[in-house]
């Protein structure tokens, strides 16, 4: 899972894959998991473990949730967070991040503890989370009971008899090694179609989108020769077939021309415009109308909205009564202004003291992605020419407007506005913007708004920060507004980058990626929750 830059937590499909793998290991006669669990398996250990899951992990009822909120604090520092664990041998809660649970384990020789958020069992002798078949079964049973009490209909994925039969009859597996080139394939330029090729490379290397298409999840309700989703599915098959010769995406180009008429023709087009058009057509062609409630601001269950849709919160504050009007709108990307444009930019760098945020240093004076996000989320005075009718004052008043992230998407796409079009000016902005390999979006969340102090933010120290992202694709534009060329850097493994220049693919370094100009930046969430 780490190879895909995504860490799934123990309550999702990853635990099933681990369980199945360990079961196969046991059948082949290899060591059956952690040997230290035997010291715990005495007397009424099963009932004791069930009580811990019921009261302090899954907490299905309102009463148990209240009890958990009140009692589950670190017995040493009193913290609620910091990855709280409970000792399996005695009544002791300790935080993992500050190693208070480690101190307890060492002093008392209590070698096993349970993660109170996700239910994983940790062994302090093995120094890792462990698997035990009986414990896993108890965890699953109690989790299902909790879901039932909460009225949810979640279920863990397990292979069907048919799938197990296929696995038994086809023991050969394709392994992803560090030198593996599966998934890397060039695309023929069909005449100024580099704008399309660079976006296709970014989409085909989006982990969850790849998993969706390679597992045949799309059920087409259109004519297959007119469905863009069917063509994308075929494209993923071509990319991951192992063939090395460049692919000719003529059918994709034809469908784009058919469904996005403004992109038809052989003129050079904008890669950002193509991305939005492609996502829109894919969304329309694979829209899921099965009635299930969607957990995204677009209220749609299609794979595009599950991955790319976030929620942007707009707070308009009256300057007289300070009443706040809030709206939340869906977005697929965030467009960011750059220094050098006709739009005033603030701030260029925080304090000029060489401070670092998201691993971006300001010593060189370069503008950073964090600077651009600061400007995007700063309060903006709308002025006397844009008065709004305040529901509190019942009259038109001046106001301030501030944008923040209400809900982050799995894939965050940032569009650096390098092309400026106005009545007086048409040009490309070549300002260098420094962007990090890992990005923490916590300071720009609506929930962090109260922590803002003159544009400065309090950084989260939580190891499992749900708002952290990893860079996996960068689209660049070389040349001028009238004549240019698009290329893409894509991340194949955790530490391997490749440059895709139409039909030519070459290896690249981290420095090559981070020194590039940057036009579209694609970031993937590091941790995903099962939904």
XYZ file of C-alpha atoms in Angstrom:
531
model
C 0.000 0.000 0.000
C 2.850 2.378 0.732
C 4.042 1.737 -2.830
C 0.907 3.516 -3.998
C 1.655 6.427 -1.660
C -1.520 5.677 0.286
C -1.621 4.186 3.780
C -4.958 2.516 4.500
C -5.752 2.175 8.160
C -6.533 -1.169 9.798
C -10.295 -0.946 9.417
C -10.332 -1.053 5.615
C -9.534 -3.592 2.897
C -5.850 -3.655 3.759
C -6.599 -5.669 6.915
C -8.392 -8.254 4.786
C -5.453 -8.597 2.436
C -3.115 -8.956 5.417
C -5.419 -11.536 6.979
C -5.574 -13.594 3.801
C -1.817 -13.364 3.299
C -1.108 -14.546 6.836
C -3.605 -17.380 6.459
C -1.707 -18.547 3.380
C 1.570 -18.317 5.325
C 0.130 -20.494 8.105
C -0.983 -23.118 5.592
C 2.494 -23.269 4.072
C 4.068 -23.982 7.449
C 5.723 -20.628 8.080
C 5.675 -18.971 11.558
C 2.087 -18.077 12.466
C 2.344 -14.435 13.550
C 3.546 -12.992 16.862
C 4.455 -15.587 19.530
C 3.957 -13.125 22.411
C 0.142 -13.210 22.241
C 0.169 -16.601 23.985
C 0.971 -14.887 27.284
C -2.275 -12.940 26.956
C -4.452 -15.915 26.018
C -5.288 -17.168 29.513
C -8.530 -17.496 31.509
C -11.282 -15.283 30.009
C -9.069 -13.461 27.514
C -11.670 -13.538 24.722
C -14.341 -11.913 26.863
C -11.869 -9.342 28.181
C -10.825 -8.440 24.628
C -14.473 -8.124 23.547
C -15.166 -5.711 26.407
C -12.227 -3.519 25.363
C -13.452 -3.425 21.745
C -17.042 -2.752 22.815
C -16.278 -0.005 25.337
C -13.128 1.686 24.125
C -12.590 1.006 20.398
C -15.738 0.655 18.261
C -18.223 2.092 20.814
C -21.468 1.293 19.000
C -23.945 2.912 21.395
C -24.213 6.544 22.484
C -23.534 5.483 26.079
C -20.259 3.728 25.233
C -19.166 6.674 23.091
C -19.715 9.032 26.029
C -17.811 6.664 28.325
C -14.945 6.503 25.839
C -14.797 10.296 25.511
C -14.642 10.734 29.307
C -12.305 7.904 30.291
C -9.934 7.497 27.346
C -7.168 9.921 28.252
C -3.475 9.274 28.722
C -2.863 8.357 32.377
C 0.485 10.183 32.274
C -0.153 13.459 30.401
C -3.965 13.634 30.250
C -4.070 13.960 26.438
C -7.016 12.652 24.409
C -5.107 12.412 21.115
C -1.523 11.356 20.266
C -2.614 7.834 19.145
C -4.013 6.619 22.448
C -3.446 2.909 23.246
C -4.816 0.706 26.004
C -2.783 -1.964 27.784
C -4.318 -5.428 27.284
C -3.148 -6.677 30.698
C -4.359 -3.877 32.991
C -6.396 -0.683 33.046
C -3.934 1.807 31.581
C -4.290 4.280 28.729
C -1.159 5.865 27.267
C -0.329 7.947 24.223
C 1.812 6.312 21.545
C 3.274 9.516 20.083
C 4.874 10.598 23.376
C 5.775 6.952 24.173
C 3.880 6.909 27.488
C 2.386 3.527 26.590
C 5.935 2.330 25.799
C 7.117 3.342 29.281
C 4.228 1.445 30.861
C 4.982 -1.665 28.788
C 8.646 -1.558 29.782
C 8.009 -0.982 33.494
C 5.194 -3.534 33.866
C 6.368 -5.970 31.161
C 2.927 -5.757 29.586
C 3.903 -6.392 25.976
C 0.548 -5.935 24.170
C -1.581 -2.806 23.675
C -4.531 -1.927 21.466
C -4.956 1.197 19.340
C -8.191 2.791 20.627
C -8.981 4.468 17.305
C -8.473 1.648 14.797
C -8.277 -1.499 16.918
C -4.820 -2.709 15.870
C -2.833 -4.825 18.371
C 0.735 -3.637 19.012
C 3.524 -5.832 20.400
C 6.311 -3.954 22.161
C 8.694 -6.920 21.826
C 8.176 -7.221 18.056
C 7.922 -3.404 17.862
C 5.127 -3.633 15.302
C 1.390 -4.113 14.892
C 0.685 -7.826 14.789
C -1.834 -10.290 13.374
C -3.544 -13.062 15.283
C -6.367 -15.007 13.673
C -8.510 -15.309 16.813
C -8.032 -11.673 17.821
C -8.814 -10.548 14.282
C -12.059 -12.527 14.314
C -13.140 -10.928 17.612
C -12.301 -7.457 16.255
C -14.408 -8.063 13.114
C -17.383 -9.410 15.065
C -17.416 -6.471 17.490
C -16.963 -3.972 14.663
C -19.985 -5.394 12.826
C -22.049 -5.194 16.038
C -21.036 -1.545 16.510
C -21.939 -0.680 12.909
C -25.324 -2.357 13.390
C -25.982 -0.325 16.546
C -25.118 2.856 14.651
C -27.476 1.927 11.812
C -24.649 1.609 9.306
C -24.465 -1.094 6.651
C -20.709 -1.284 6.204
C -19.080 -4.625 5.511
C -15.474 -5.640 5.099
C -14.403 -6.952 1.708
C -13.544 -10.629 1.442
C -12.805 -12.654 -1.709
C -15.655 -14.752 -3.086
C -15.373 -18.504 -3.633
C -15.004 -17.817 -7.352
C -12.121 -15.395 -6.739
C -10.375 -17.831 -4.374
C -10.739 -20.574 -6.988
C -9.162 -18.350 -9.644
C -6.268 -17.499 -7.313
C -5.636 -21.205 -6.636
C -5.615 -22.064 -10.345
C -3.414 -19.079 -11.222
C -0.594 -19.067 -8.639
C 1.721 -16.915 -10.744
C 1.754 -13.276 -9.589
C 3.090 -10.180 -11.297
C 5.383 -8.476 -8.802
C 6.112 -4.750 -8.709
C 9.875 -4.463 -8.240
C 11.893 -1.264 -7.938
C 12.955 -1.582 -11.591
C 9.451 -2.431 -12.802
C 8.244 -0.392 -15.799
C 4.623 -1.586 -15.773
C 2.389 1.468 -15.962
C 5.002 3.520 -17.835
C 4.033 4.074 -21.447
C 4.529 6.928 -23.863
C 1.735 8.569 -25.861
C 2.000 9.567 -29.519
C 1.411 13.263 -30.197
C -1.404 13.437 -32.754
C -0.747 17.079 -33.617
C -0.522 19.580 -30.759
C -2.070 17.041 -28.365
C 0.619 17.268 -25.676
C -2.008 19.074 -23.530
C -4.046 15.842 -23.545
C -1.100 13.465 -23.159
C 0.200 15.178 -20.005
C -3.210 14.955 -18.268
C -3.656 11.313 -19.305
C -0.294 10.500 -17.691
C -1.365 12.202 -14.446
C -4.753 10.429 -14.381
C -3.371 6.967 -15.174
C -0.958 7.314 -12.249
C -3.626 8.384 -9.757
C -3.646 5.358 -7.368
C -7.370 5.035 -6.596
C -8.416 5.818 -10.173
C -6.011 3.131 -11.385
C -7.416 0.614 -8.883
C -10.988 1.424 -9.981
C -10.377 0.904 -13.692
C -8.093 -2.127 -13.355
C -10.735 -3.924 -11.263
C -13.474 -3.496 -13.930
C -15.702 -1.423 -11.652
C -17.323 0.589 -14.459
C -20.774 -0.643 -15.514
C -21.544 1.122 -18.776
C -25.088 2.237 -19.560
C -24.161 3.994 -22.812
C -23.012 2.827 -26.200
C -19.423 1.716 -25.612
C -18.154 3.643 -28.654
C -19.407 6.932 -27.184
C -18.519 6.437 -23.489
C -15.379 8.225 -22.322
C -15.230 6.073 -19.180
C -15.065 2.900 -21.284
C -12.214 4.430 -23.286
C -10.383 5.399 -20.089
C -10.847 1.842 -18.840
C -9.266 0.549 -22.038
C -6.496 3.101 -21.690
C -5.626 1.833 -18.195
C -5.509 -1.727 -19.561
C -3.076 -0.556 -22.252
C -0.866 1.282 -19.753
C -0.603 -1.659 -17.352
C -0.390 -4.427 -19.974
C 3.404 -4.428 -19.861
C 3.763 -3.220 -23.469
C 6.539 -0.687 -23.937
C 5.719 0.742 -27.371
C 4.023 4.179 -27.290
C 0.223 4.098 -27.317
C -1.795 6.021 -29.921
C -4.755 7.664 -28.121
C -6.810 8.432 -31.256
C -10.105 7.097 -29.847
C -9.691 9.204 -26.704
C -9.045 12.317 -28.791
C -12.140 11.628 -30.926
C -14.357 11.220 -27.833
C -12.967 14.417 -26.302
C -13.790 16.294 -29.492
C -17.286 14.750 -29.447
C -18.153 15.557 -25.828
C -16.135 18.776 -25.329
C -16.617 20.689 -28.580
C -14.577 23.679 -27.424
C -11.463 21.457 -27.431
C -12.014 20.120 -30.975
C -9.369 20.831 -33.602
C -5.596 20.673 -33.830
C -4.829 23.987 -32.140
C -2.815 23.954 -28.921
C -5.165 23.844 -25.916
C -4.747 24.559 -22.216
C -3.942 21.440 -20.124
C -5.906 22.796 -17.157
C -8.963 23.385 -19.334
C -8.642 19.840 -20.689
C -8.381 18.402 -17.156
C -11.619 20.076 -16.035
C -13.404 19.092 -19.257
C -12.219 15.471 -18.941
C -13.316 15.229 -15.294
C -16.690 16.731 -16.207
C -17.327 14.246 -19.042
C -16.102 11.306 -16.944
C -18.372 12.460 -14.107
C -21.389 12.618 -16.440
C -20.643 9.229 -18.051
C -20.113 7.291 -14.825
C -22.552 9.135 -12.576
C -23.889 6.774 -9.901
C -27.617 7.235 -9.333
C -28.147 4.233 -7.057
C -29.653 6.368 -4.306
C -26.761 5.854 -1.861
C -25.767 8.885 0.139
C -22.557 10.443 -1.162
C -19.919 11.718 1.238
C -18.725 14.658 -0.868
C -19.937 18.226 -1.526
C -21.079 17.305 -5.061
C -23.490 14.687 -3.621
C -22.414 12.153 -6.241
C -21.127 8.592 -5.818
C -19.163 8.432 -9.090
C -15.462 7.609 -8.828
C -14.471 11.089 -10.059
C -16.292 12.848 -7.222
C -15.093 10.305 -4.663
C -11.480 11.091 -5.569
C -11.330 14.696 -6.804
C -14.211 16.595 -5.158
C -13.583 18.784 -2.129
C -15.666 21.413 -0.348
C -14.713 25.105 -0.359
C -16.197 27.193 2.465
C -16.897 30.873 1.865
C -17.508 33.073 4.936
C -18.839 36.585 4.287
C -18.701 38.746 7.446
C -20.682 41.965 7.840
C -18.433 44.831 9.005
C -21.241 46.364 11.092
C -22.894 43.532 13.040
C -20.158 40.921 12.353
C -22.781 38.407 11.264
C -21.372 35.583 9.122
C -23.000 34.083 6.022
C -21.471 30.703 5.083
C -21.745 28.737 1.832
C -19.970 25.524 0.805
C -19.265 24.824 -2.867
C -17.717 21.726 -4.496
C -14.391 21.997 -6.326
C -12.159 19.754 -8.428
C -9.114 22.018 -8.320
C -7.824 25.190 -6.672
C -6.563 28.003 -8.930
C -3.860 30.099 -7.270
C -2.678 33.623 -8.185
C 1.068 34.195 -8.608
C 3.369 37.156 -7.934
C 3.993 39.030 -11.171
C 0.353 38.971 -12.236
C -1.803 42.081 -12.405
C -3.565 40.864 -9.229
C -1.839 42.196 -6.045
C -0.131 39.343 -4.213
C 0.161 38.969 -0.423
C 2.252 37.773 1.368
C 5.435 37.128 -0.605
C 7.007 35.384 2.373
C 6.057 35.210 6.063
C 8.243 37.637 7.963
C 11.313 37.168 5.786
C 12.999 35.377 8.673
C 13.764 32.132 6.865
C 10.911 30.331 8.592
C 9.831 26.973 7.224
C 6.364 25.575 6.629
C 5.622 22.310 4.764
C 9.372 21.904 4.326
C 9.582 25.041 2.176
C 12.401 27.430 3.064
C 12.094 31.168 2.405
C 15.825 31.874 2.693
C 16.133 32.230 -1.078
C 13.173 34.610 -1.213
C 11.280 32.334 -3.607
C 7.491 32.250 -3.494
C 6.172 28.949 -2.155
C 2.990 26.972 -2.684
C 2.176 27.717 0.961
C 2.423 31.460 0.206
C -0.084 31.016 -2.614
C -2.446 29.076 -0.324
C -2.074 31.757 2.370
C -3.128 34.376 -0.132
C -6.031 32.233 -1.330
C -7.379 31.786 2.215
C -6.714 35.297 3.567
C -9.660 37.569 4.502
C -10.476 39.946 1.636
C -12.248 43.288 2.084
C -14.938 43.512 -0.603
C -15.126 47.324 -0.497
C -17.921 49.856 -0.890
C -18.525 48.864 -4.514
C -19.530 45.306 -3.587
C -21.888 45.750 -0.645
C -24.096 42.794 0.320
C -27.471 42.756 2.010
C -26.826 41.640 5.590
C -29.533 39.392 7.059
C -28.741 40.794 10.518
C -28.740 44.507 9.642
C -31.411 44.148 6.925
C -29.470 46.631 4.814
C -26.536 46.718 2.381
C -23.201 46.789 4.209
C -19.504 46.442 3.461
C -18.095 43.000 4.258
C -15.050 40.737 4.208
C -14.853 37.376 2.474
C -12.645 34.446 3.417
C -12.208 31.069 1.696
C -11.158 27.927 3.586
C -11.275 24.166 2.963
C -14.333 22.561 4.535
C -13.606 19.085 3.138
C -10.401 17.990 1.447
C -10.484 15.710 -1.605
C -8.427 12.522 -1.840
C -6.515 14.073 -4.745
C -5.839 17.803 -4.446
C -5.003 19.520 -7.732
C -3.456 22.995 -7.602
C -3.532 25.158 -10.727
C -0.863 27.866 -10.757
C -2.357 30.660 -12.874
C 0.541 31.207 -15.267
C -1.532 32.401 -18.226
C -2.948 35.907 -17.847
C -5.698 37.028 -20.220
C -7.192 40.493 -19.985
C -8.405 43.245 -22.318
C -4.989 44.917 -22.195
C -2.651 42.002 -21.520
C -1.979 38.437 -22.703
C 1.149 36.848 -21.302
C 2.691 33.929 -19.430
C 3.883 34.444 -15.823
C 7.194 32.655 -15.289
C 7.554 33.302 -11.535
C 9.237 30.314 -9.862
C 7.077 28.741 -7.157
C 8.647 26.304 -4.701
C 6.417 23.306 -3.895
C 7.078 20.430 -1.447
C 6.993 16.646 -1.845
C 4.745 16.496 1.234
C 2.050 19.062 1.990
C 0.069 19.649 5.188
C -3.274 21.331 4.469
C -4.294 21.682 8.137
C -3.614 25.470 8.313
C -6.048 26.086 5.450
C -8.965 24.101 6.869
C -12.139 25.812 8.066
C -11.654 23.992 11.378
C -8.274 25.738 11.796
C -9.646 29.216 11.135
C -9.762 30.157 14.821
C -6.037 29.365 15.085
C -5.067 31.971 12.527
C -2.832 34.718 13.915
C -1.971 37.400 11.354
C -1.460 34.896 8.587
C 0.522 32.448 10.746
C -0.757 28.985 11.559
C -0.314 26.403 14.301
C 1.142 23.235 12.814
C -0.222 19.814 13.731
C 2.201 17.401 15.385
C -0.008 14.326 14.975
C 1.886 11.545 13.172
C -1.356 10.342 11.540
C -2.502 13.722 10.257
C -5.457 13.186 7.914
C -4.661 16.427 6.079
C -1.207 15.423 4.825
C -0.574 14.884 1.115
C 2.182 13.451 -1.094
C 3.074 14.859 -4.506
C 2.609 12.307 -7.316
C 2.376 14.300 -10.567
C 3.508 17.683 -11.905
C 2.442 19.134 -15.272
C 4.819 21.718 -16.741
C 4.543 24.134 -19.658
C 7.629 25.196 -21.605
C 7.534 28.113 -24.022
C 5.327 31.138 -24.480
C 1.602 31.775 -24.485
C 1.485 31.490 -28.282
C 3.830 28.521 -28.689
C 4.625 25.958 -26.012
C 4.819 22.326 -25.006
C 3.460 20.314 -22.038
C 5.305 17.555 -20.153
C 4.546 15.631 -16.970
C 6.574 14.280 -14.067
C 4.897 11.216 -12.543
C 5.759 9.227 -9.429
C 5.916 5.499 -10.141
C 7.054 4.258 -6.727
C 7.700 6.051 -3.442
C 11.145 7.207 -4.557
C 11.051 7.015 -8.371
C 10.100 9.837 -10.710
C 9.785 9.775 -14.497
C 9.403 12.532 -17.068
C 6.728 11.902 -19.701
C 7.320 13.901 -22.878
C 4.705 12.514 -25.287
C 6.205 9.219 -26.600
C 9.472 9.569 -24.642
C 9.759 8.567 -20.975
C 12.986 9.181 -19.052
C 13.990 8.763 -15.417
C 14.017 11.921 -13.284
C 15.259 12.904 -9.833
C 13.510 14.663 -6.966
C 15.569 17.745 -7.830
C 14.360 17.698 -11.447
C 10.772 17.685 -10.206
C 11.147 20.328 -7.489
C 13.198 22.651 -9.717
C 10.580 22.589 -12.470
C 8.316 25.583 -13.098
C 5.054 23.831 -12.175
C 1.665 24.475 -13.781
C -0.585 21.736 -12.337
C 0.397 20.027 -9.072
C -1.292 16.759 -8.077
C -1.184 15.674 -4.422
C -2.634 12.444 -2.961
C -3.798 12.043 0.633
C -1.381 9.963 2.692
C -4.072 8.351 4.870
C -7.532 7.254 3.788
C -10.523 6.306 5.901
C -12.829 3.428 5.010
C -16.252 4.779 4.029
